[in-house]
Coordinates of C-alpha atoms and ligand atoms in Angstrom, one line a residue:
X1 CA -1.7 -21.5 5.3
X2 CA -0.9 -17.6 6.1
X3 CA 2.2 -18.8 2.9
X4 CA -0.9 -19.5 0.5
X5 CA -2.9 -16.6 1.1
X6 CA 0.4 -14.8 0.4
X7 CA 0.4 -16.2 -2.9
X8 CA -3.3 -15.1 -3.9
X9 CA -2.8 -11.5 -4.8
X10 CA 0.7 -12.9 -7.1
X11 CA -2.4 -15.4 -8.8
X12 CA -4.9 -13.1 -8.8
X13 CA -2.1 -10.8 -11.1
X14 CA -0.9 -13.9 -13.4
X15 CA -4.9 -14.4 -14.1
X16 CA -5.8 -10.8 -15.1
X17 CA -2.2 -11.2 -17.6
X18 CA -3.2 -14.3 -18.8
X19 CA -7.1 -13.6 -19.5
X20 CA -8.2 -10.2 -19.0
X21 CA -5.0 -8.4 -19.9
X22 CA -6.7 -5.2 -22.0
X23 CA -6.7 -2.1 -20.7
X24 CA -10.8 -1.8 -22.7
X25 CA -11.8 -4.4 -20.5
X26 CA -14.3 -4.8 -18.2
X27 CA -13.9 -7.5 -15.7
X28 CA -15.7 -8.9 -12.4
X29 CA -14.2 -10.1 -8.9
X30 CA -16.4 -12.9 -9.9
X31 CA -14.4 -14.0 -13.0
X32 CA -11.5 -13.9 -11.4
X33 CA -12.4 -15.5 -8.4
X34 CA -14.1 -18.4 -10.5
X35 CA -10.3 -18.7 -12.4
X36 CA -8.8 -19.1 -8.8
X37 CA -11.2 -21.8 -7.4
X38 CA -10.4 -23.7 -11.0
X39 CA -6.1 -23.6 -10.0
X40 CA -7.3 -25.1 -6.5
X41 CA -7.9 -22.1 -3.9
X42 CA -8.8 -23.1 -0.8
X43 CA -12.5 -24.0 -0.9
X44 CA -13.1 -22.4 2.4
X45 CA -12.4 -19.0 1.2
X46 CA -14.9 -16.9 -0.5
X47 CA -15.4 -14.3 -2.8
X48 CA -15.8 -11.6 0.4
X49 CA -12.3 -12.7 1.6
X50 CA -10.9 -11.6 -1.5
X51 CA -12.0 -8.5 -0.9
X52 CA -8.5 -7.2 0.8
X53 CA -6.3 -8.8 -2.5
X54 CA -8.3 -6.5 -5.1
X55 CA -7.8 -3.6 -3.0
X56 CA -4.1 -4.2 -1.9
X57 CA -4.1 -4.5 -6.2
X58 CA -6.1 -1.4 -6.8
X59 CA -2.9 0.7 -4.3
X60 CA -0.4 -1.0 -5.7
X61 CA -1.7 0.3 -9.4
X62 CA -2.4 -2.6 -11.5
X63 CA -6.4 -2.4 -11.0
X64 CA -8.8 0.3 -10.8
X65 CA -12.4 -0.4 -9.7
X66 CA -14.9 1.1 -12.0
X67 CA -18.6 0.2 -10.3
X68 CA -20.1 -2.4 -8.0
X69 CA -23.3 -4.1 -7.9
X70 CA -24.2 -5.6 -4.8
X71 CA -20.7 -8.1 -4.5
X72 CA -19.8 -8.0 -7.6
X73 CA -17.2 -5.8 -8.4
X74 CA -16.1 -4.1 -12.0
X75 CA -12.2 -4.0 -12.3
X76 CA -10.0 -2.0 -15.0
X77 CA -6.2 -2.5 -15.5
X78 CA -4.2 1.0 -15.5
X79 CA -2.3 -0.5 -18.3
X80 CA -1.1 -4.0 -20.1
X81 CA 0.6 -6.2 -17.7
X82 CA 4.1 -7.9 -18.5
X83 CA 5.4 -11.0 -17.1
X84 CA 8.7 -11.3 -15.5
X85 CA 11.2 -13.9 -13.7
X86 CA 12.1 -12.7 -10.4
X87 CA 15.9 -12.8 -10.5
X88 CA 15.6 -12.5 -6.5
X89 CA 13.1 -15.0 -5.7
X90 CA 12.8 -17.0 -9.4
X91 CA 9.2 -16.4 -9.0
X92 CA 7.2 -15.5 -12.5
X93 CA 5.9 -12.5 -11.6
X94 CA 3.4 -10.4 -13.4
X95 CA 3.5 -6.2 -13.3
X96 CA 1.3 -3.3 -14.8
X97 CA 3.7 -1.2 -17.3
X98 CA 2.7 2.1 -14.9
X99 CA 3.5 0.2 -11.9
X100 CA 7.2 0.4 -10.2
X101 CA 9.6 -2.1 -11.1
X102 CA 9.6 -4.1 -8.0
X103 CA 8.6 -7.5 -7.5
X104 CA 5.3 -7.8 -6.1
X105 CA 6.3 -11.1 -4.0
X106 CA 5.9 -9.5 -0.6
X107 CA 8.8 -11.7 0.7
X108 CA 11.2 -10.3 -1.6
X109 CA 10.6 -6.5 -3.0
X110 CA 13.7 -6.6 -5.3
X111 CA 14.1 -4.1 -8.1
X112 CA 13.0 -5.9 -11.7
Ligands
ZN1 ZN1 10.9 -11.3 -6.4

C-alpha cells in the first residue's frame, strides 16, 4: 500500500504530461482524480486524500494553485512538462521545464 501511494505523485505527473500539458490551460484536481480512478487507483481513496500530493507537486515546482471552489482546486503548470526515462530507477518520469533535473521518484532522486 505505502509503495503504491508513493507512486501517486508520479502518476499525477504523467496525467498532467499527457492531458494538461499547456501552461495556459486550467485544470482541476477532480479532472486529475477521475483519470487516476480510471487508471486503477485504490477505490477507498477520495479526492481529499489527494490533497497532500497536489501540495507536494506545488512545492516541487510543477503546478500552482490558481483558484478554489469548495473541494475543487484549479491549477496551472508553471511550464511545459517533459518526459524522461530515469537511468537510475528506470521509471518513466515527467518533469516541468523549470524544475530541478532530479528524478521525482522519492526512492531515487538521481540527477536526470
Ligand atoms: Zn529515478
